[in-house]
Short mmCIF file of C-alpha atoms and ligand atoms in Angstrom, two decimals:
data_model
loop_
_atom_site.label_atom_id
_atom_site.label_comp_id
_atom_site.label_asym_id
_atom_site.label_seq_id
_atom_site.Cartn_x
_atom_site.Cartn_y
_atom_site.Cartn_z
CA MET A 1 -51.33 99.36 -1.91
CA THR A 2 -53.30 97.25 0.56
CA TYR A 3 -51.67 94.82 2.95
CA GLU A 4 -53.18 91.89 1.04
CA GLN A 5 -51.65 93.11 -2.22
CA ALA A 6 -48.28 93.59 -0.57
CA ARG A 7 -48.54 90.20 1.07
CA ALA A 8 -49.09 88.65 -2.35
CA ALA A 9 -46.13 90.54 -3.80
CA PHE A 10 -43.86 89.09 -1.13
CA ALA A 11 -45.44 85.65 -1.48
CA ASP A 12 -44.30 85.71 -5.12
CA TRP A 13 -40.77 85.76 -3.76
CA GLY A 14 -41.56 82.95 -1.35
CA ILE A 15 -41.72 85.30 1.64
CA ASP A 16 -44.26 84.95 4.42
CA THR A 17 -45.08 88.45 5.64
CA GLU A 18 -47.03 87.09 8.61
CA ALA A 19 -43.93 85.28 9.86
CA ALA A 20 -41.87 88.46 9.46
CA LEU A 21 -44.43 90.52 11.40
CA ALA A 22 -44.61 87.91 14.14
CA THR A 23 -40.82 87.94 14.56
CA LEU A 24 -40.61 91.73 14.48
CA ALA A 25 -43.14 91.92 17.30
CA THR A 26 -40.77 89.95 19.55
CA ILE A 27 -37.71 92.20 19.09
CA PRO A 28 -37.32 94.72 21.90
CA ILE A 29 -35.34 97.88 21.31
CA SER A 30 -33.68 99.38 24.36
CA MET A 31 -34.54 103.05 24.09
CA HIS A 32 -32.00 105.34 25.72
CA CYS A 33 -33.34 107.74 28.34
CA TRP A 34 -30.72 110.38 27.53
CA GLN A 35 -32.29 111.59 24.26
CA GLY A 36 -35.03 113.14 26.41
CA ASP A 37 -32.90 115.69 28.24
CA ASP A 38 -29.70 116.12 26.20
CA VAL A 39 -27.68 113.76 28.44
CA ARG A 40 -27.95 115.99 31.51
CA GLY A 41 -29.28 113.64 34.14
CA PHE A 42 -30.98 114.65 37.37
CA GLU A 43 -28.09 115.26 39.71
CA GLN A 44 -27.89 118.95 38.95
CA ALA A 45 -30.13 121.44 37.18
CA THR A 46 -27.50 122.57 34.73
CA GLY A 47 -24.21 121.40 33.35
CA THR A 48 -22.84 119.42 30.47
CA SER A 49 -22.05 115.79 30.20
CA GLY A 50 -18.35 116.18 29.39
CA GLY A 51 -16.36 113.16 28.34
CA GLY A 52 -16.43 114.27 24.72
CA ILE A 53 -20.16 113.67 24.34
CA GLN A 54 -22.45 116.57 23.71
CA ALA A 55 -25.96 117.20 22.56
CA THR A 56 -26.16 120.32 20.43
CA GLY A 57 -29.22 122.50 19.98
CA ASN A 58 -31.69 124.28 22.17
CA HIS A 59 -35.09 123.10 21.00
CA PRO A 60 -37.79 123.86 23.57
CA GLY A 61 -39.24 121.03 25.63
CA ARG A 62 -36.29 119.35 27.32
CA ALA A 63 -37.40 117.12 30.19
CA ARG A 64 -36.17 118.70 33.42
CA THR A 65 -37.42 116.23 35.98
CA PRO A 66 -37.93 112.47 36.19
CA ASP A 67 -41.70 113.03 35.93
CA GLU A 68 -41.33 115.05 32.75
CA LEU A 69 -38.98 112.46 31.30
CA ARG A 70 -41.40 109.64 32.13
CA ALA A 71 -44.29 111.56 30.55
CA ASP A 72 -42.22 112.04 27.39
CA LEU A 73 -41.25 108.37 27.38
CA GLU A 74 -44.84 107.25 27.76
CA PHE A 75 -45.80 109.41 24.83
CA ALA A 76 -42.93 108.09 22.72
CA TYR A 77 -43.73 104.45 23.49
CA SER A 78 -47.37 105.10 22.60
CA LEU A 79 -46.28 105.77 19.00
CA ILE A 80 -43.87 102.85 18.71
CA PRO A 81 -45.31 99.45 17.82
CA GLY A 82 -44.37 96.59 20.17
CA LYS A 83 -43.05 96.39 23.72
CA HIS A 84 -39.63 97.86 24.30
CA ARG A 85 -37.09 98.56 27.00
CA LEU A 86 -35.73 101.69 28.65
CA ASN A 87 -31.99 102.15 28.99
CA LEU A 88 -31.41 104.20 32.11
CA HIS A 89 -28.13 105.91 33.05
CA ALA A 90 -27.16 106.02 36.72
CA PHE A 91 -27.27 109.82 36.91
CA TYR A 92 -30.99 109.71 36.14
CA LEU A 93 -31.71 108.60 39.69
CA ASP A 94 -35.00 109.76 41.17
CA THR A 95 -34.60 110.71 44.82
CA ASP A 96 -34.73 113.66 47.20
CA GLU A 97 -31.34 112.66 48.55
CA SER A 98 -28.09 113.73 46.90
CA PRO A 99 -25.93 110.63 46.98
CA ASP A 100 -22.56 110.92 45.26
CA ARG A 101 -21.82 108.36 42.57
CA ASP A 102 -20.10 106.08 45.06
CA GLU A 103 -23.15 106.19 47.33
CA ILE A 104 -26.04 105.34 45.02
CA GLU A 105 -28.32 102.46 45.88
CA PHE A 106 -31.18 100.53 44.37
CA ARG A 107 -33.72 102.54 46.35
CA HIS A 108 -32.71 105.72 44.48
CA PHE A 109 -34.24 104.13 41.41
CA THR A 110 -37.44 102.70 42.88
CA PRO A 111 -39.71 105.26 41.16
CA TRP A 112 -38.28 104.12 37.82
CA LEU A 113 -38.88 100.47 38.69
CA GLU A 114 -42.45 101.15 39.75
CA TRP A 115 -43.17 103.16 36.65
CA ALA A 116 -41.58 100.55 34.38
CA ALA A 117 -43.63 97.77 35.97
CA GLU A 118 -46.81 99.79 35.47
CA GLN A 119 -45.93 100.38 31.84
CA GLY A 120 -44.83 96.82 31.19
CA ILE A 121 -41.37 98.06 30.21
CA LYS A 122 -38.10 96.48 31.31
CA LEU A 123 -35.08 98.55 32.28
CA ASP A 124 -31.43 98.34 31.27
CA PHE A 125 -28.74 100.25 33.08
CA ASN A 126 -25.41 102.12 32.76
CA PRO A 127 -22.93 103.43 35.29
CA THR A 128 -22.21 107.12 34.62
CA PHE A 129 -18.48 107.84 34.40
CA PHE A 130 -18.86 111.42 33.15
CA ALA A 131 -20.55 114.70 34.14
CA HIS A 132 -18.73 114.67 37.46
CA ALA A 133 -15.83 116.62 38.99
CA LYS A 134 -13.85 113.41 39.43
CA ALA A 135 -14.08 112.82 35.66
CA ASP A 136 -13.10 116.31 34.56
CA ASP A 137 -9.70 115.17 33.29
CA ASN A 138 -11.36 112.51 31.13
CA LEU A 139 -9.80 109.91 33.38
CA THR A 140 -11.79 107.63 35.66
CA LEU A 141 -10.99 103.93 35.98
CA SER A 142 -7.54 104.49 34.44
CA HIS A 143 -6.70 107.60 36.49
CA PRO A 144 -3.14 107.54 37.89
CA ASP A 145 -4.58 108.41 41.32
CA GLN A 146 -5.67 105.28 43.17
CA GLY A 147 -8.24 107.27 45.18
CA ILE A 148 -10.04 108.41 42.03
CA ARG A 149 -9.92 104.93 40.56
CA ASP A 150 -11.38 103.53 43.77
CA PHE A 151 -14.20 106.08 43.69
CA TRP A 152 -15.18 104.97 40.19
CA ILE A 153 -14.72 101.28 40.98
CA GLU A 154 -17.19 101.72 43.82
CA HIS A 155 -19.60 103.50 41.48
CA GLY A 156 -19.33 100.68 38.98
CA ARG A 157 -19.83 98.01 41.63
CA ARG A 158 -22.90 99.75 42.95
CA CYS A 159 -24.33 100.06 39.46
CA ARG A 160 -23.85 96.34 38.88
CA GLU A 161 -25.57 95.65 42.18
CA ILE A 162 -28.44 97.98 41.25
CA ALA A 163 -28.76 96.43 37.79
CA ALA A 164 -28.78 92.92 39.26
CA GLN A 165 -31.51 93.95 41.68
CA MET A 166 -33.48 95.46 38.83
CA GLY A 167 -33.12 92.18 36.99
CA ALA A 168 -34.37 90.24 40.00
CA ALA A 169 -37.33 92.60 40.41
CA GLN A 170 -38.18 92.48 36.70
CA GLY A 171 -37.58 88.76 36.41
CA GLY A 172 -34.98 88.75 33.65
CA GLU A 173 -31.67 90.04 32.42
CA VAL A 174 -30.65 93.68 32.76
CA VAL A 175 -27.81 94.81 30.54
CA ASN A 176 -25.36 97.00 32.45
CA ASN A 177 -23.17 98.79 29.93
CA ILE A 178 -19.80 100.18 30.95
CA TRP A 179 -18.44 103.10 28.98
CA VAL A 180 -15.68 105.30 30.36
CA PRO A 181 -14.41 108.46 28.65
CA ASP A 182 -10.78 107.78 29.57
CA GLY A 183 -8.26 108.98 27.09
CA SER A 184 -5.63 111.50 26.23
CA LYS A 185 -5.79 114.68 24.18
CA ASP A 186 -2.18 114.49 23.16
CA ASN A 187 0.21 111.64 22.57
CA PRO A 188 0.73 109.77 25.82
CA VAL A 189 4.04 108.16 26.67
CA ASP A 190 2.60 105.41 28.83
CA ARG A 191 -0.26 103.77 27.00
CA MET A 192 0.51 100.48 28.67
CA GLY A 193 0.22 101.97 32.15
CA ALA A 194 -3.17 103.49 31.37
CA ARG A 195 -4.46 100.25 29.87
CA ARG A 196 -3.18 98.15 32.74
CA ARG A 197 -4.90 100.48 35.21
CA LEU A 198 -8.16 100.28 33.28
CA GLU A 199 -7.96 96.52 33.20
CA THR A 200 -7.21 96.24 36.92
CA SER A 201 -10.08 98.61 37.77
CA LEU A 202 -12.52 96.71 35.56
CA ASP A 203 -11.42 93.45 37.17
CA ALA A 204 -12.11 94.92 40.62
CA MET A 205 -15.47 96.28 39.47
CA LEU A 206 -16.53 93.02 37.91
CA ALA A 207 -15.24 90.82 40.73
CA PRO A 208 -18.49 90.58 42.74
CA LYS A 209 -20.52 87.76 41.26
CA HIS A 210 -24.15 88.28 40.33
CA ASP A 211 -26.78 85.97 38.94
CA ARG A 212 -26.23 85.89 35.18
CA ALA A 213 -29.99 85.54 34.73
CA HIS A 214 -30.36 89.05 36.18
CA LEU A 215 -27.23 90.86 35.05
CA LEU A 216 -25.32 91.01 31.79
CA ASP A 217 -22.22 93.23 31.95
CA ALA A 218 -21.18 94.86 28.69
CA VAL A 219 -18.10 96.92 27.82
CA GLU A 220 -18.13 99.67 25.18
CA CYS A 221 -15.09 100.52 23.10
CA LYS A 222 -14.40 103.78 21.28
CA LEU A 223 -11.93 105.07 18.73
CA PHE A 224 -11.69 108.66 19.93
CA GLY A 225 -13.64 111.53 21.41
CA ILE A 226 -13.45 115.30 21.54
CA GLY A 227 -10.64 116.07 23.97
CA VAL A 228 -9.23 112.55 23.78
CA GLU A 229 -8.05 112.57 20.19
CA ALA A 230 -4.68 110.91 20.71
CA MET A 231 -5.73 107.82 22.60
CA THR A 232 -8.81 106.19 24.03
CA VAL A 233 -7.73 103.80 26.75
CA GLY A 234 -10.72 101.52 26.13
CA SER A 235 -10.14 101.06 22.41
CA HIS A 236 -11.75 98.35 20.30
CA GLU A 237 -8.80 95.99 20.64
CA PHE A 238 -8.69 96.60 24.38
CA TYR A 239 -12.32 95.72 24.97
CA LEU A 240 -12.53 92.94 22.42
CA GLY A 241 -9.75 91.21 24.30
CA TYR A 242 -11.27 92.09 27.66
CA ALA A 243 -14.72 90.78 26.71
CA ILE A 244 -13.24 87.51 25.43
CA ARG A 245 -11.06 87.00 28.51
CA ASN A 246 -13.82 87.87 30.95
CA GLN A 247 -16.89 86.69 29.09
CA THR A 248 -18.69 90.00 29.23
CA ALA A 249 -20.85 91.26 26.41
CA LEU A 250 -19.18 93.57 23.91
CA CYS A 251 -20.93 96.81 23.03
CA LEU A 252 -20.46 98.07 19.49
CA ASP A 253 -21.48 101.69 19.12
CA MET A 254 -21.85 102.62 15.46
CA GLY A 255 -20.24 106.00 16.06
CA HIS A 256 -17.15 104.60 17.73
CA PHE A 257 -15.11 103.58 14.72
CA HIS A 258 -13.44 105.28 11.82
CA PRO A 259 -16.24 106.76 9.66
CA THR A 260 -15.35 104.52 6.71
CA GLU A 261 -15.56 101.31 8.74
CA ASN A 262 -18.60 99.08 8.31
CA VAL A 263 -19.77 98.34 11.85
CA ALA A 264 -22.30 95.77 10.61
CA ASP A 265 -19.38 93.73 9.30
CA LYS A 266 -17.94 93.46 12.80
CA LEU A 267 -20.94 91.59 14.18
CA THR A 268 -20.16 88.16 12.79
CA ALA A 269 -16.43 88.62 13.31
CA VAL A 270 -16.80 89.25 17.04
CA ALA A 271 -19.65 86.73 17.41
CA LEU A 272 -17.13 83.94 16.86
CA SER A 273 -15.35 84.92 20.08
CA VAL A 274 -17.93 86.79 22.15
CA GLN A 275 -21.23 85.24 23.19
CA ASP A 276 -23.30 88.37 23.79
CA ILE A 277 -23.30 91.58 21.82
CA LEU A 278 -24.85 94.92 22.67
CA LEU A 279 -25.41 97.46 19.94
CA HIS A 280 -25.51 101.19 20.33
CA VAL A 281 -27.22 102.02 17.09
CA SER A 282 -26.21 105.54 16.19
CA ARG A 283 -25.33 107.77 13.25
CA PRO A 284 -21.95 109.40 13.20
CA MET A 285 -21.53 112.30 10.83
CA ARG A 286 -17.83 112.94 10.25
CA TRP A 287 -17.26 112.07 13.92
CA ASP A 288 -19.15 110.39 16.79
CA SER A 289 -21.87 113.02 16.48
CA ASP A 290 -24.77 110.82 17.66
CA HIS A 291 -27.28 112.00 15.08
CA VAL A 292 -30.72 110.40 15.16
CA ILE A 293 -30.64 107.24 13.07
CA LEU A 294 -32.13 107.34 9.60
CA LEU A 295 -33.45 104.35 7.71
CA ASP A 296 -30.20 104.38 5.76
CA ASP A 297 -27.84 101.77 4.40
CA SER A 298 -25.76 101.52 7.59
CA ILE A 299 -28.86 100.69 9.64
CA ARG A 300 -30.19 98.31 6.99
CA ALA A 301 -26.83 96.54 6.85
CA MET A 302 -26.80 96.16 10.63
CA ALA A 303 -30.33 94.74 10.71
CA GLN A 304 -29.53 92.40 7.86
CA GLU A 305 -26.43 91.06 9.60
CA ILE A 306 -28.38 90.39 12.80
CA VAL A 307 -31.16 88.58 10.96
CA PHE A 308 -29.18 86.75 8.26
CA SER A 309 -26.49 85.59 10.70
CA ASP A 310 -29.08 84.34 13.15
CA LEU A 311 -27.79 86.64 15.88
CA LEU A 312 -31.12 87.96 17.12
CA ALA A 313 -30.96 85.97 20.34
CA ARG A 314 -27.37 87.05 21.09
CA THR A 315 -27.68 90.73 20.17
CA ARG A 316 -29.30 93.31 22.41
CA ILE A 317 -30.30 96.30 20.34
CA GLY A 318 -29.87 99.61 22.11
CA LEU A 319 -29.95 103.08 20.61
CA ASP A 320 -27.52 105.89 21.32
CA PHE A 321 -28.15 109.31 19.83
CA PHE A 322 -29.04 112.72 21.14
CA ASP A 323 -30.27 115.62 19.08
CA ALA A 324 -31.46 118.81 20.76
CA THR A 325 -32.34 120.66 17.54
CA ILE A 326 -35.61 118.82 16.96
CA SER A 327 -38.44 117.52 19.10
CA ARG A 328 -36.76 115.10 21.47
CA THR A 329 -39.77 112.81 21.55
CA ALA A 330 -39.92 112.79 17.74
CA ALA A 331 -36.24 111.82 17.71
CA TRP A 332 -36.99 108.80 19.90
CA VAL A 333 -40.07 107.75 17.96
CA ILE A 334 -38.57 108.08 14.49
CA GLY A 335 -35.27 106.53 15.63
CA VAL A 336 -36.85 103.43 17.15
CA ARG A 337 -39.26 103.03 14.26
CA ASN A 338 -36.37 103.28 11.80
CA MET A 339 -34.58 100.45 13.57
CA GLN A 340 -37.77 98.39 13.42
CA LYS A 341 -38.27 99.18 9.74
CA ALA A 342 -34.73 98.04 9.00
CA LEU A 343 -35.33 94.79 10.89
CA LEU A 344 -38.59 94.30 9.01
CA GLU A 345 -36.84 94.70 5.66
CA ALA A 346 -34.25 92.13 6.70
CA LEU A 347 -36.97 89.73 7.87
CA LEU A 348 -38.71 90.13 4.51
CA ALA A 349 -35.64 89.22 2.45
CA PRO A 350 -35.52 85.99 0.43
CA GLN A 351 -32.45 84.74 2.27
CA ASP A 352 -32.35 81.32 0.65
CA ARG A 353 -32.32 82.73 -2.82
CA LEU A 354 -29.64 85.28 -2.01
CA ARG A 355 -27.47 82.67 -0.36
CA ALA A 356 -27.91 80.22 -3.22
CA ALA A 357 -26.70 82.80 -5.71
CA GLU A 358 -23.71 83.63 -3.55
CA THR A 359 -22.78 80.01 -2.92
CA ALA A 360 -22.93 79.35 -6.65
CA LEU A 361 -20.64 82.37 -7.17
CA ASP A 362 -23.43 83.82 -9.29
CA PHE A 363 -22.77 87.38 -8.27
CA THR A 364 -24.82 88.70 -11.17
CA THR A 365 -27.98 87.10 -9.80
CA ARG A 366 -27.14 88.24 -6.27
CA PHE A 367 -26.70 91.76 -7.60
CA ILE A 368 -29.97 91.71 -9.55
CA LEU A 369 -31.77 90.32 -6.52
CA THR A 370 -30.53 92.88 -4.01
CA GLU A 371 -31.46 95.70 -6.37
CA GLU A 372 -34.87 94.38 -7.41
CA LEU A 373 -35.82 93.68 -3.82
CA LYS A 374 -35.51 97.36 -3.05
CA SER A 375 -38.76 98.00 -4.94
CA LEU A 376 -40.88 95.60 -2.91
CA PRO A 377 -43.73 97.24 -0.96
CA TYR A 378 -42.18 97.29 2.52
CA GLY A 379 -44.22 100.37 3.40
CA ALA A 380 -47.53 98.51 3.20
CA ILE A 381 -46.23 95.79 5.54
CA TRP A 382 -44.96 98.39 8.00
CA THR A 383 -48.28 100.25 7.90
CA GLU A 384 -50.06 96.98 8.68
CA PHE A 385 -47.68 96.33 11.61
CA CYS A 386 -48.50 99.77 13.00
CA ALA A 387 -52.24 99.42 12.36
CA ARG A 388 -52.42 96.12 14.23
CA THR A 389 -50.98 97.78 17.34
CA GLU A 390 -52.93 100.98 16.78
CA ARG A 391 -49.88 103.08 16.01
CA PRO A 392 -50.27 105.89 13.48
CA THR A 393 -48.32 106.26 10.25
CA GLY A 394 -48.03 109.12 7.79
CA PRO A 395 -49.94 112.34 8.49
CA GLY A 396 -51.43 110.88 11.70
CA LEU A 397 -47.95 110.36 13.07
CA ILE A 398 -46.86 113.88 12.16
CA ASP A 399 -49.93 115.36 13.86
CA ALA A 400 -49.39 113.37 17.05
CA LEU A 401 -45.69 114.26 17.26
CA ASN A 402 -46.27 117.93 16.57
CA ALA A 403 -49.14 118.20 19.05
CA TYR A 404 -47.00 116.78 21.85
CA GLN A 405 -44.06 119.02 20.99
CA LYS A 406 -46.38 122.00 21.10
CA ALA A 407 -47.57 120.96 24.56
CA VAL A 408 -44.05 120.60 26.02
CA ALA A 409 -42.58 123.67 24.31
CA ALA A 410 -43.71 125.87 27.22
CA ARG A 411 -41.31 124.16 29.62
CA GLY A 412 -38.76 126.67 30.79
C1 RNT B 501 -20.21 107.76 24.46
C2 RNT B 501 -20.86 106.43 24.45
C3 RNT B 501 -21.87 106.16 25.52
C4 RNT B 501 -22.76 107.36 25.81
C5 RNT B 501 -23.88 107.04 26.78
C6 RNT B 501 -24.57 108.25 27.25
O1 RNT B 501 -19.43 108.00 23.36
O2 RNT B 501 -21.44 106.20 23.20
O3 RNT B 501 -22.60 105.04 25.22
O4 RNT B 501 -23.30 107.90 24.65
O5 RNT B 501 -23.39 106.26 27.79
ZN1 ZN B 502 -22.65 104.44 23.01
#
């Protein structure tokens, strides 16, 4: 089907495909750097991330240096329509020095800034509270030892400073997302103590004021992780309350809830109390497994909630998955494009009609509508979106992805 035919099919439903394409082109996705190297970072040549997060698989081609990672990113962005962001973790610093986490500075990230400016890509940032000897007990900001807490508070402060400087350099907001692995494998007896310590540490970390135009702090909750099955200190209730009290953004990671929970449903509920929302779009399979996102119902529901509830301006869309069993660049490309496809489908929905049926309690019509809409020619609109920005679809995409994978497979 040609674009013009598809356009007419949507016009029959009162939908303007040009308007949908124009909106889609303005939505940046913050692509996570850590899919490129299995969450290893550049502090040490080997090692695992710890903190209950783990990439599994040993596919050839992992980026081993900042230059390799940047080359992979450039390739990935070249296959993704639109301009997007890069979400950088602190342990991806690019420097000949070996600063500890409580010693990092803006200058350790200058090569990233320069590269991003060249590419026309804006950076987001994250302190790294894992993959470090002082995090081996899965305790950082809530550690009973004041010295360890102070170490991580200093790391967090420095990351906020770095993110704010990035924002100033880029001329806009940088999201700085705070996730700590803190928790307990077995039933703790002092949950309150741990939570009070986390709160006090976060308060100390967030005390220095930065220009809101350059820095948006976010906090990320979690239900559980491997090794912290009994309690996560920074649970959903903890951070929801914290974000409301302190006016930070709240990060909702789709893998951080019970598998039967509908994370898309949470968006509007928290939006009544929290101004800014960060998403970690992910795909949990039985646990927080961080599979590459599919164009599945959970992603569609999330996109629909953002669009239908008019939350585009208040929601920063970041991705969070890491799969080392397939081409890492293909994982990025397909993941980001899936998020865009889901947004496109939401933008192409006849909202007024759906709402009218619901308001009239005509659930039969709403049901018929949602099911009939599934057969509309979204693919032709997506292909047009890609064609206009000279991005391949179909066999051309497969060839490009496979050729790059072949070229990086020789990396040791
Ligand atoms: C871990 C969190 C967190 C990390 C990244 C690497 O469960 O989802 O966002 O995945 O910070
Ligand atoms: Zn996450």
